[in-house]
Amino acid sequence: MRQTVIVALLASLYGAGGAQAHASLDHAEPRVGNTVSPAPSTVTLWFTQNIEQAFTTIAVFNSAGARVDIGGTHVSTEESRAQVRLKACPPGVYRVRWRALSVDTHKTEGSFTFVVSP
Amino acid sequence: MAAFFATSPAFAHCFVGPRFFPSTLAVHDPCVNDELSFIGGSGLGASHGHGGGGHGDGHEDGHGGGVGGDVAPPRDYGIVGEWQKRITQDFAVSVESGWTRLHAIGGASASGWNNFETSFQYQFLTAPEAEFVAKAGLSVEWGATGNRSVGAERFTSLTPMIYFGKGFGDLPDSVGYLRPFAVTGQFGYSVPTWGRTVTSEVHHEVEEEVEDGETHVHEHTELHQSVERHPYAFVWGAAVQYSLPYLKAQVIDLELPDFINRLTPLVEVKFAQPFTNTLTSGRQLVGTVNPGVIWTGQYFQLGAEAIIPINRASGKSVGWMLQLHFYLDDIFPTTIGRPIIQAVLPTTIGQPTSLSFE
């Protein structure tokens, strides 16, 4: 009986097609924790899964806590990419906060910093 | 309202804010999930009989089966399977069973199923900003559902447990390389439903004596009884882990190879301390230290750990464990990978219940 249950579960796993998953951050531009110069005009995030436009957001803050993005996160579903445009960023430390919704409604979030050098 | 929750984003997995706690091998992760896990392993067993592939809460509780006394402990090989299913977003039931083969030095061997286990777990606190999560559980090892030849007990054991997880992502950026650290732990008290087991053996001896050319037969029948007391025991464990996925996504992208970026090195410890009813078992602490690593993929994870006994009562040599763990919530997001009942308020506190930055 127990062997039958295990075999059935493995068989159903093998046959699972079209599965989605949590959308984790694959990489970013500017890169996570890195120093860039000159100041970037956009922040772009690439995810490990397809993401939804709705509920996927990026916000960028300066060291004083003020937002420096202009809002309106743009999502490219096919490329699993989200992007937001920035205002002019003088040298300093900036924090990116993001939340993403994968196409199967799994939610993920995170934050990281990058530095703009003179 | 029900429609809102039915369509609201799912959490699942063991995400707590930006922190992902992988499913560890020796102790349970602190979340409720839809998951399927297999752990196999081997070790030179201890006199109290903990298996190489043990993952549950009642295996190292000081009243497990196995051999005792002066008999050399057998090497054990085992595989444990566990399926956990969320009933609501925060409440899950898991079933677990395992198969063990004991191979004694000298050639004798035995194999069979361990007792069947059921766990009921409720994730009562999730604090994403602090990367902290906690759940309570009750693990039941059902007596007489396994094979006595591999030490499966005839009595049922109940183990209420508390589990927690804490990530250190809230440390300041000045110590950013410490932020990928996290610790998980579990504490419980194992209660056997039988206080003791009395084993009776009848010894029948026949002696022949030749006297004056006549043979006299003498028969003796004796009843021997041995009493084994089953201790109540504190059981606890912890895992210290360093998440390279967290380092890459939250602290600094060092552009390491993808395989490296998916690793989480960790050290787990798991102990049992017999506390009361210890007349025959003694009160010696038993446990293991398990260094290892977990590789995390999109739909499954792989893990490997060494099992290092802390004393001779815990084992005679170093063993090993391997894990294959499936994320059912990712593989079957719309069917068996989601809670049966979804319209229940989650226990998450703090900001991330909202998807707005305002």
Short mmCIF file of C-alpha atoms in Angstrom, two decimals:
data_model
loop_
_atom_site.label_atom_id
_atom_site.label_comp_id
_atom_site.label_asym_id
_atom_site.label_seq_id
_atom_site.Cartn_x
_atom_site.Cartn_y
_atom_site.Cartn_z
CA MET A 1 0.00 0.00 0.00
CA ARG A 2 2.71 2.43 1.02
CA GLN A 3 4.80 1.61 -2.03
CA THR A 4 1.76 2.21 -4.21
CA VAL A 5 1.20 5.67 -2.74
CA ILE A 6 4.85 6.65 -3.23
CA VAL A 7 4.92 5.36 -6.80
CA ALA A 8 1.69 7.22 -7.59
CA LEU A 9 3.10 10.46 -6.19
CA LEU A 10 6.34 10.13 -8.14
CA ALA A 11 4.42 9.35 -11.30
CA SER A 12 2.24 12.41 -10.87
CA LEU A 13 5.33 14.55 -10.26
CA TYR A 14 6.93 13.22 -13.42
CA GLY A 15 3.85 14.12 -15.39
CA ALA A 16 3.51 17.64 -14.05
CA GLY A 17 3.58 19.88 -17.08
CA GLY A 18 3.41 23.63 -17.37
CA ALA A 19 4.35 24.18 -13.73
CA GLN A 20 5.29 27.63 -12.51
CA ALA A 21 7.13 28.63 -9.39
CA HIS A 22 8.09 31.44 -7.12
CA ALA A 23 9.70 34.29 -9.05
CA SER A 24 13.06 34.87 -7.42
CA LEU A 25 15.42 37.63 -8.44
CA ASP A 26 17.92 36.25 -10.94
CA HIS A 27 19.98 39.38 -11.44
CA ALA A 28 19.62 43.14 -11.59
CA GLU A 29 21.02 46.15 -13.37
CA PRO A 30 22.65 47.93 -11.51
CA ARG A 31 23.90 44.69 -9.99
CA VAL A 32 22.98 43.93 -6.41
CA GLY A 33 25.38 45.57 -3.97
CA ASN A 34 27.65 46.96 -6.68
CA THR A 35 28.98 50.45 -7.38
CA VAL A 36 28.16 52.16 -10.66
CA SER A 37 29.17 55.33 -12.45
CA PRO A 38 27.61 57.28 -14.01
CA ALA A 39 24.20 57.18 -12.36
CA PRO A 40 21.80 54.75 -14.02
CA SER A 41 18.61 56.01 -15.63
CA THR A 42 16.70 52.80 -14.91
CA VAL A 43 16.66 49.86 -12.53
CA THR A 44 15.95 46.55 -14.23
CA LEU A 45 15.27 43.24 -12.53
CA TRP A 46 15.24 39.81 -14.18
CA PHE A 47 13.33 37.01 -12.46
CA THR A 48 13.54 33.25 -12.56
CA GLN A 49 9.88 32.90 -13.56
CA ASN A 50 7.30 34.76 -15.60
CA ILE A 51 5.74 37.60 -13.66
CA GLU A 52 2.48 39.51 -13.77
CA GLN A 53 2.21 43.23 -14.46
CA ALA A 54 -0.36 43.54 -11.71
CA PHE A 55 1.19 43.56 -8.24
CA THR A 56 4.79 43.59 -9.52
CA THR A 57 6.42 46.80 -8.34
CA ILE A 58 9.86 48.37 -7.91
CA ALA A 59 10.58 51.34 -5.68
CA VAL A 60 13.97 53.03 -5.32
CA PHE A 61 14.90 55.18 -2.33
CA ASN A 62 17.86 57.44 -1.61
CA SER A 63 19.70 57.41 1.72
CA ALA A 64 17.22 59.95 3.10
CA GLY A 65 14.32 57.62 2.36
CA ALA A 66 12.90 59.66 -0.52
CA ARG A 67 11.79 57.86 -3.64
CA VAL A 68 13.92 58.53 -6.70
CA ASP A 69 11.98 56.42 -9.17
CA ILE A 70 9.28 57.97 -11.27
CA GLY A 71 6.85 55.10 -10.65
CA GLY A 72 5.01 53.00 -13.16
CA THR A 73 6.94 49.76 -13.08
CA HIS A 74 7.01 48.27 -16.55
CA VAL A 75 6.85 44.48 -16.80
CA SER A 76 7.90 42.38 -19.74
CA THR A 77 6.14 39.10 -19.10
CA GLU A 78 7.94 37.21 -21.84
CA GLU A 79 11.39 38.22 -20.61
CA SER A 80 10.49 37.88 -16.91
CA ARG A 81 11.75 41.42 -16.50
CA ALA A 82 10.58 44.44 -14.52
CA GLN A 83 11.92 47.96 -14.99
CA VAL A 84 11.46 51.38 -13.47
CA ARG A 85 12.90 54.73 -14.58
CA LEU A 86 14.84 56.90 -12.18
CA LYS A 87 15.12 60.60 -11.55
CA ALA A 88 18.60 62.10 -11.56
CA CYS A 89 20.65 60.28 -8.90
CA PRO A 90 23.57 62.14 -7.34
CA PRO A 91 26.40 60.05 -5.81
CA GLY A 92 25.20 58.07 -2.82
CA VAL A 93 23.65 54.84 -1.65
CA TYR A 94 20.29 53.76 -3.06
CA ARG A 95 17.95 51.01 -1.93
CA VAL A 96 15.75 49.06 -4.32
CA ARG A 97 12.63 47.40 -2.91
CA TRP A 98 10.71 45.03 -5.15
CA ARG A 99 7.71 42.78 -4.99
CA ALA A 100 6.77 40.32 -7.69
CA LEU A 101 3.83 38.15 -8.48
CA SER A 102 4.53 35.11 -10.61
CA VAL A 103 1.91 34.02 -13.11
CA ASP A 104 0.71 31.31 -10.73
CA THR A 105 0.08 33.98 -8.02
CA HIS A 106 3.08 33.15 -5.85
CA LYS A 107 4.40 36.32 -4.23
CA THR A 108 8.05 37.14 -3.54
CA GLU A 109 9.81 40.26 -2.37
CA GLY A 110 13.26 41.60 -1.60
CA SER A 111 15.51 44.61 -1.39
CA PHE A 112 19.12 45.50 -2.11
CA THR A 113 21.36 48.51 -2.38
CA PHE A 114 23.64 49.92 -5.05
CA VAL A 115 26.06 52.83 -4.90
CA VAL A 116 26.44 55.66 -7.37
CA SER A 117 30.03 56.92 -7.28
CA PRO A 118 31.12 60.42 -8.39
CA MET B 1 -14.39 38.59 1.13
CA ALA B 2 -14.00 34.92 0.38
CA ALA B 3 -13.51 35.72 -3.27
CA PHE B 4 -10.74 38.15 -2.39
CA PHE B 5 -8.79 35.59 -0.43
CA ALA B 6 -9.42 32.96 -3.05
CA THR B 7 -7.63 35.14 -5.58
CA SER B 8 -5.04 36.75 -3.33
CA PRO B 9 -1.36 35.97 -3.88
CA ALA B 10 -0.12 32.75 -2.36
CA PHE B 11 2.79 32.62 0.06
CA ALA B 12 3.53 28.91 0.51
CA HIS B 13 7.07 27.60 0.44
CA CYS B 14 9.00 28.90 3.42
CA PHE B 15 9.31 32.54 2.39
CA VAL B 16 9.30 35.02 5.27
CA GLY B 17 9.66 38.42 3.66
CA PRO B 18 12.75 38.17 1.47
CA ARG B 19 14.03 35.13 3.41
CA PHE B 20 13.66 31.62 2.08
CA PHE B 21 14.19 28.86 4.62
CA PRO B 22 15.03 25.64 2.79
CA SER B 23 13.72 22.38 4.18
CA THR B 24 16.48 21.07 6.40
CA LEU B 25 17.35 17.40 6.82
CA ALA B 26 17.49 16.75 10.55
CA VAL B 27 15.07 19.34 11.91
CA HIS B 28 11.85 20.58 10.40
CA ASP B 29 11.67 23.95 8.67
CA PRO B 30 9.53 26.50 10.52
CA CYS B 31 6.73 26.88 7.96
CA VAL B 32 3.81 24.81 6.76
CA ASN B 33 4.11 23.83 3.11
CA ASP B 34 2.91 21.54 0.42
CA GLU B 35 5.94 19.36 0.05
CA LEU B 36 7.16 15.85 -0.55
CA SER B 37 10.49 14.80 0.89
CA PHE B 38 12.67 11.73 0.84
CA ILE B 39 15.68 11.34 3.09
CA GLY B 40 17.98 8.36 2.94
CA GLY B 41 21.00 7.66 5.02
CA SER B 42 23.19 5.37 6.97
CA GLY B 43 24.95 5.31 10.28
CA LEU B 44 26.45 2.92 12.77
CA GLY B 45 23.50 2.82 15.09
CA ALA B 46 23.42 3.76 18.70
CA SER B 47 22.23 1.47 21.46
CA HIS B 48 18.98 3.43 21.62
CA GLY B 49 18.45 2.94 17.92
CA HIS B 50 18.11 6.10 15.88
CA GLY B 51 17.98 5.58 12.16
CA GLY B 52 20.28 7.03 9.59
CA GLY B 53 17.51 8.65 7.65
CA GLY B 54 15.54 10.05 10.52
CA HIS B 55 13.76 13.36 10.01
CA GLY B 56 10.85 13.18 12.39
CA ASP B 57 10.59 14.36 15.93
CA GLY B 58 10.23 11.06 17.70
CA HIS B 59 13.17 9.15 16.34
CA GLU B 60 15.80 10.35 18.73
CA ASP B 61 13.65 10.57 21.79
CA GLY B 62 15.55 8.10 23.87
CA HIS B 63 12.94 5.37 23.75
CA GLY B 64 13.39 4.16 20.21
CA GLY B 65 13.95 0.59 19.25
CA GLY B 66 17.10 -1.15 18.25
CA VAL B 67 19.48 -3.25 20.19
CA GLY B 68 20.68 -2.71 23.66
CA GLY B 69 22.99 -3.97 26.29
CA ASP B 70 26.30 -5.46 25.28
CA VAL B 71 25.27 -6.38 21.77
CA ALA B 72 27.28 -4.57 19.10
CA PRO B 73 25.04 -1.99 17.38
CA PRO B 74 24.15 -2.70 13.76
CA ARG B 75 24.80 -0.38 10.86
CA ASP B 76 21.47 0.93 9.69
CA TYR B 77 20.37 2.03 6.25
CA GLY B 78 17.09 3.76 5.83
CA ILE B 79 14.86 5.95 3.75
CA VAL B 80 12.09 8.17 5.10
CA GLY B 81 9.32 9.70 3.04
CA GLU B 82 7.16 12.60 4.21
CA TRP B 83 4.24 14.31 2.54
CA GLN B 84 2.94 17.54 4.04
CA LYS B 85 -0.37 19.00 2.92
CA ARG B 86 -1.76 22.42 3.82
CA ILE B 87 -5.37 22.34 4.94
CA THR B 88 -5.50 26.14 5.29
CA GLN B 89 -2.81 28.72 4.55
CA ASP B 90 -1.32 28.17 8.01
CA PHE B 91 -2.37 24.67 9.06
CA ALA B 92 -0.95 21.49 7.62
CA VAL B 93 -0.95 17.76 8.21
CA SER B 94 1.97 15.56 7.30
CA VAL B 95 2.35 11.82 7.10
CA GLU B 96 5.67 10.08 7.32
CA SER B 97 7.02 6.59 7.20
CA GLY B 98 10.35 4.97 6.62
CA TRP B 99 12.02 1.72 5.80
CA THR B 100 15.10 0.51 7.62
CA ARG B 101 17.62 -2.23 7.11
CA LEU B 102 19.81 -3.25 10.01
CA HIS B 103 23.01 -5.10 9.28
CA ALA B 104 24.89 -6.39 12.28
CA ILE B 105 28.60 -6.94 12.29
CA GLY B 106 28.91 -10.65 11.74
CA GLY B 107 26.29 -11.03 9.06
CA ALA B 108 22.83 -11.02 10.63
CA SER B 109 20.40 -8.51 9.18
CA ALA B 110 16.80 -7.40 9.43
CA SER B 111 14.66 -4.99 7.50
CA GLY B 112 11.20 -3.50 7.73
CA TRP B 113 9.04 -0.44 8.11
CA ASN B 114 9.36 2.05 10.91
CA ASN B 115 6.27 3.20 12.74
CA PHE B 116 3.94 5.49 10.81
CA GLU B 117 3.96 9.13 11.91
CA THR B 118 1.47 11.95 11.60
CA SER B 119 2.12 15.62 12.39
CA PHE B 120 -0.32 18.49 12.81
CA GLN B 121 1.30 21.91 12.43
CA TYR B 122 0.00 25.44 12.76
CA GLN B 123 2.10 28.43 11.66
CA PHE B 124 0.88 30.98 14.17
CA LEU B 125 3.30 33.84 13.60
CA THR B 126 4.94 35.28 10.49
CA ALA B 127 6.84 38.57 10.77
CA PRO B 128 8.39 39.32 7.35
CA GLU B 129 10.20 42.53 8.38
CA ALA B 130 12.07 40.63 11.09
CA GLU B 131 12.37 37.47 8.97
CA PHE B 132 10.86 35.60 11.91
CA VAL B 133 8.39 32.74 11.78
CA ALA B 134 7.04 30.28 14.34
CA LYS B 135 4.72 27.31 14.34
CA ALA B 136 3.39 24.78 16.84
CA GLY B 137 2.93 21.13 16.13
CA LEU B 138 1.99 17.76 17.49
CA SER B 139 3.80 14.72 16.16
CA VAL B 140 2.27 11.31 16.68
CA GLU B 141 4.29 8.14 16.16
CA TRP B 142 1.69 5.40 15.96
CA GLY B 143 2.68 2.31 17.87
CA ALA B 144 2.64 -1.15 16.33
CA THR B 145 2.42 0.16 12.77
CA GLY B 146 5.98 -0.84 11.93
CA ASN B 147 8.09 -3.97 12.17
CA ARG B 148 9.45 -5.04 15.52
CA SER B 149 12.50 -6.53 13.83
CA VAL B 150 13.83 -3.03 13.15
CA GLY B 151 12.88 -1.65 16.52
CA ALA B 152 9.43 -0.20 15.85
CA GLU B 153 7.78 0.26 19.23
CA ARG B 154 4.40 -1.20 20.13
CA PHE B 155 3.27 1.96 21.85
CA THR B 156 2.34 5.38 20.54
CA SER B 157 4.44 8.47 21.27
CA LEU B 158 3.14 12.03 21.34
CA THR B 159 5.54 14.95 20.85
CA PRO B 160 4.25 18.51 21.08
CA MET B 161 6.73 20.82 19.40
CA ILE B 162 7.51 24.49 18.85
CA TYR B 163 9.44 25.49 15.74
CA PHE B 164 10.94 28.85 14.82
CA GLY B 165 13.06 30.49 12.14
CA LYS B 166 14.97 33.76 12.24
CA GLY B 167 16.88 35.34 9.40
CA PHE B 168 19.42 38.06 10.02
CA GLY B 169 18.56 40.20 7.03
CA ASP B 170 17.62 43.02 9.40
CA LEU B 171 21.27 43.55 10.33
CA PRO B 172 22.73 46.85 9.07
CA ASP B 173 24.37 47.09 5.68
CA SER B 174 27.73 47.71 7.38
CA VAL B 175 27.78 44.00 8.26
CA GLY B 176 26.08 42.94 5.06
CA TYR B 177 27.97 39.68 4.73
CA LEU B 178 26.32 38.49 7.98
CA ARG B 179 22.80 39.10 6.68
CA PRO B 180 22.56 35.76 4.79
CA PHE B 181 22.83 33.92 8.12
CA ALA B 182 19.69 32.34 9.55
CA VAL B 183 18.87 29.97 12.36
CA THR B 184 15.96 27.58 12.77
CA GLY B 185 15.10 25.47 15.77
CA GLN B 186 12.63 23.07 17.31
CA PHE B 187 11.81 22.20 20.91
CA GLY B 188 9.54 19.44 22.14
CA TYR B 189 8.69 16.93 24.81
CA SER B 190 8.18 13.33 23.84
CA VAL B 191 5.55 11.41 25.81
CA PRO B 192 5.21 7.63 25.39
CA THR B 193 1.70 6.31 25.93
CA TRP B 194 3.08 3.27 27.74
CA GLY B 195 5.16 3.79 30.83
CA ARG B 196 6.85 0.42 30.47
CA THR B 197 7.02 -2.74 28.44
CA VAL B 198 7.17 -6.08 30.23
CA THR B 199 8.72 -8.89 28.24
CA SER B 200 8.08 -12.42 29.47
CA GLU B 201 10.08 -15.44 28.38
CA VAL B 202 9.48 -19.03 29.34
CA HIS B 203 12.62 -21.12 29.72
CA HIS B 204 12.05 -24.87 29.58
CA GLU B 205 15.05 -27.04 30.38
CA VAL B 206 15.34 -30.78 30.18
CA GLU B 207 18.19 -32.52 32.01
CA GLU B 208 19.04 -36.18 31.71
CA GLU B 209 20.88 -37.83 34.56
CA VAL B 210 22.22 -41.39 34.49
CA GLU B 211 22.24 -43.01 37.86
CA ASP B 212 22.78 -46.75 38.56
CA GLY B 213 22.31 -47.47 34.90
CA GLU B 214 18.98 -45.72 34.75
CA THR B 215 18.30 -42.49 32.99
CA HIS B 216 16.36 -39.86 34.92
CA VAL B 217 14.84 -36.93 33.15
CA HIS B 218 14.39 -33.65 35.04
CA GLU B 219 12.35 -30.85 33.53
CA HIS B 220 12.46 -27.23 34.75
CA THR B 221 10.23 -24.45 33.61
CA GLU B 222 11.08 -20.89 34.59
CA LEU B 223 9.39 -17.61 33.77
CA HIS B 224 11.73 -14.67 33.20
CA GLN B 225 10.37 -11.17 33.01
CA SER B 226 12.24 -8.03 31.97
CA VAL B 227 10.86 -4.55 32.33
CA GLU B 228 11.85 -1.71 30.00
CA ARG B 229 10.74 1.72 31.08
CA HIS B 230 10.04 4.28 28.36
CA PRO B 231 11.31 7.71 29.31
CA TYR B 232 9.70 11.05 28.75
CA ALA B 233 12.29 13.11 26.91
CA PHE B 234 13.10 16.63 25.88
CA VAL B 235 13.92 16.75 22.18
CA TRP B 236 15.38 19.75 20.48
CA GLY B 237 17.44 20.74 17.49
CA ALA B 238 18.69 23.68 15.48
CA ALA B 239 20.14 24.59 12.12
CA VAL B 240 22.55 27.43 11.40
CA GLN B 241 22.61 28.22 7.71
CA TYR B 242 24.28 30.67 5.34
CA SER B 243 22.18 31.35 2.25
CA LEU B 244 24.18 32.10 -0.89
CA PRO B 245 20.90 32.77 -2.78
CA TYR B 246 20.17 35.46 -0.19
CA LEU B 247 23.70 36.87 -0.54
CA LYS B 248 23.28 37.19 -4.30
CA ALA B 249 19.76 38.65 -4.31
CA GLN B 250 19.81 40.83 -1.19
CA VAL B 251 23.41 41.78 -0.37
CA ILE B 252 25.86 41.59 -3.25
CA ASP B 253 25.96 39.82 -6.59
CA LEU B 254 29.50 38.48 -6.85
CA GLU B 255 28.74 36.93 -10.25
CA LEU B 256 29.55 33.48 -8.97
CA PRO B 257 28.55 30.41 -11.01
CA ASP B 258 24.84 29.64 -10.84
CA PHE B 259 25.48 26.34 -9.06
CA ILE B 260 27.34 28.13 -6.26
CA ASN B 261 24.64 30.79 -5.98
CA ARG B 262 22.08 28.07 -5.19
CA LEU B 263 23.94 26.56 -2.22
CA THR B 264 23.15 26.92 1.45
CA PRO B 265 25.89 25.51 3.71
CA LEU B 266 24.54 24.62 7.12
CA VAL B 267 25.18 22.82 10.38
CA GLU B 268 22.34 21.05 12.14
CA VAL B 269 22.26 19.64 15.64
CA LYS B 270 19.63 17.35 17.12
CA PHE B 271 19.46 16.14 20.72
CA ALA B 272 17.29 14.09 23.04
CA GLN B 273 17.47 14.19 26.82
CA PRO B 274 15.56 11.48 28.73
CA PHE B 275 13.93 13.28 31.64
CA THR B 276 11.60 11.09 33.67
CA ASN B 277 10.89 7.36 33.91
CA THR B 278 14.55 6.74 33.16
CA LEU B 279 15.22 3.77 35.44
CA THR B 280 16.19 1.45 32.60
CA SER B 281 17.16 3.94 29.90
CA GLY B 282 19.40 6.21 31.91
CA ARG B 283 19.49 9.97 31.46
CA GLN B 284 22.40 10.34 29.09
CA LEU B 285 22.06 13.02 26.43
CA VAL B 286 22.15 11.64 22.90
CA GLY B 287 22.38 13.53 19.66
CA THR B 288 24.26 14.31 16.51
CA VAL B 289 25.95 17.24 14.77
CA ASN B 290 25.26 17.33 11.04
CA PRO B 291 27.32 19.60 8.76
CA GLY B 292 26.20 19.70 5.16
CA VAL B 293 24.88 21.68 2.23
CA ILE B 294 21.57 22.19 0.41
CA TRP B 295 21.19 23.00 -3.29
CA THR B 296 17.97 24.84 -4.10
CA GLY B 297 16.29 24.63 -7.49
CA GLN B 298 12.98 25.94 -8.82
CA TYR B 299 10.94 22.83 -8.12
CA PHE B 300 13.09 20.71 -5.84
CA GLN B 301 16.12 20.78 -3.62
CA LEU B 302 18.93 18.36 -2.87
CA GLY B 303 20.73 18.06 0.43
CA ALA B 304 23.63 16.11 1.89
CA GLU B 305 24.87 15.97 5.45
CA ALA B 306 27.29 14.02 7.58
CA ILE B 307 25.96 12.59 10.87
CA ILE B 308 28.48 12.97 13.68
CA PRO B 309 27.45 11.40 17.01
CA ILE B 310 28.21 13.49 20.09
CA ASN B 311 29.02 10.43 22.23
CA ARG B 312 29.12 6.64 22.06
CA ALA B 313 25.50 6.39 23.16
CA SER B 314 24.58 8.38 20.06
CA GLY B 315 26.45 6.24 17.56
CA LYS B 316 29.75 4.58 16.90
CA SER B 317 30.89 6.27 13.70
CA VAL B 318 30.08 9.01 11.23
CA GLY B 319 27.01 8.46 9.04
CA TRP B 320 25.45 10.37 6.17
CA MET B 321 22.10 11.60 4.88
CA LEU B 322 20.86 12.57 1.42
CA GLN B 323 17.68 14.51 0.71
CA LEU B 324 15.41 14.89 -2.31
CA HIS B 325 12.69 17.42 -1.62
CA PHE B 326 9.91 18.53 -3.97
CA TYR B 327 8.12 21.91 -3.75
CA LEU B 328 4.60 20.77 -4.49
CA ASP B 329 3.23 24.33 -4.29
CA ASP B 330 5.41 25.20 -7.29
CA ILE B 331 4.89 21.96 -9.21
CA PHE B 332 1.12 21.88 -8.74
CA PRO B 333 0.23 25.52 -7.99
CA THR B 334 -3.45 25.20 -8.88
CA THR B 335 -4.26 21.70 -7.64
CA ILE B 336 -2.67 19.64 -4.87
CA GLY B 337 -0.02 22.29 -4.22
CA ARG B 338 -2.35 24.82 -2.64
CA PRO B 339 -4.37 24.80 0.59
CA ILE B 340 -7.60 22.85 0.57
CA ILE B 341 -9.36 25.76 2.28
CA GLN B 342 -8.06 29.12 1.09
CA ALA B 343 -10.48 31.67 2.53
CA VAL B 344 -8.77 31.87 5.91
CA LEU B 345 -6.96 34.94 7.20
CA PRO B 346 -3.20 34.43 7.11
CA THR B 347 -1.22 35.02 10.29
CA THR B 348 1.24 37.36 8.63
CA ILE B 349 1.82 40.57 10.56
CA GLY B 350 3.41 43.73 9.28
CA GLN B 351 3.72 45.41 5.95
CA PRO B 352 3.98 42.66 3.32
CA THR B 353 0.31 41.71 3.48
CA SER B 354 -0.01 44.79 1.28
CA LEU B 355 1.47 44.97 -2.16
CA SER B 356 1.72 48.75 -2.08
CA PHE B 357 4.82 50.71 -1.12
CA GLU B 358 2.81 53.62 0.21
#
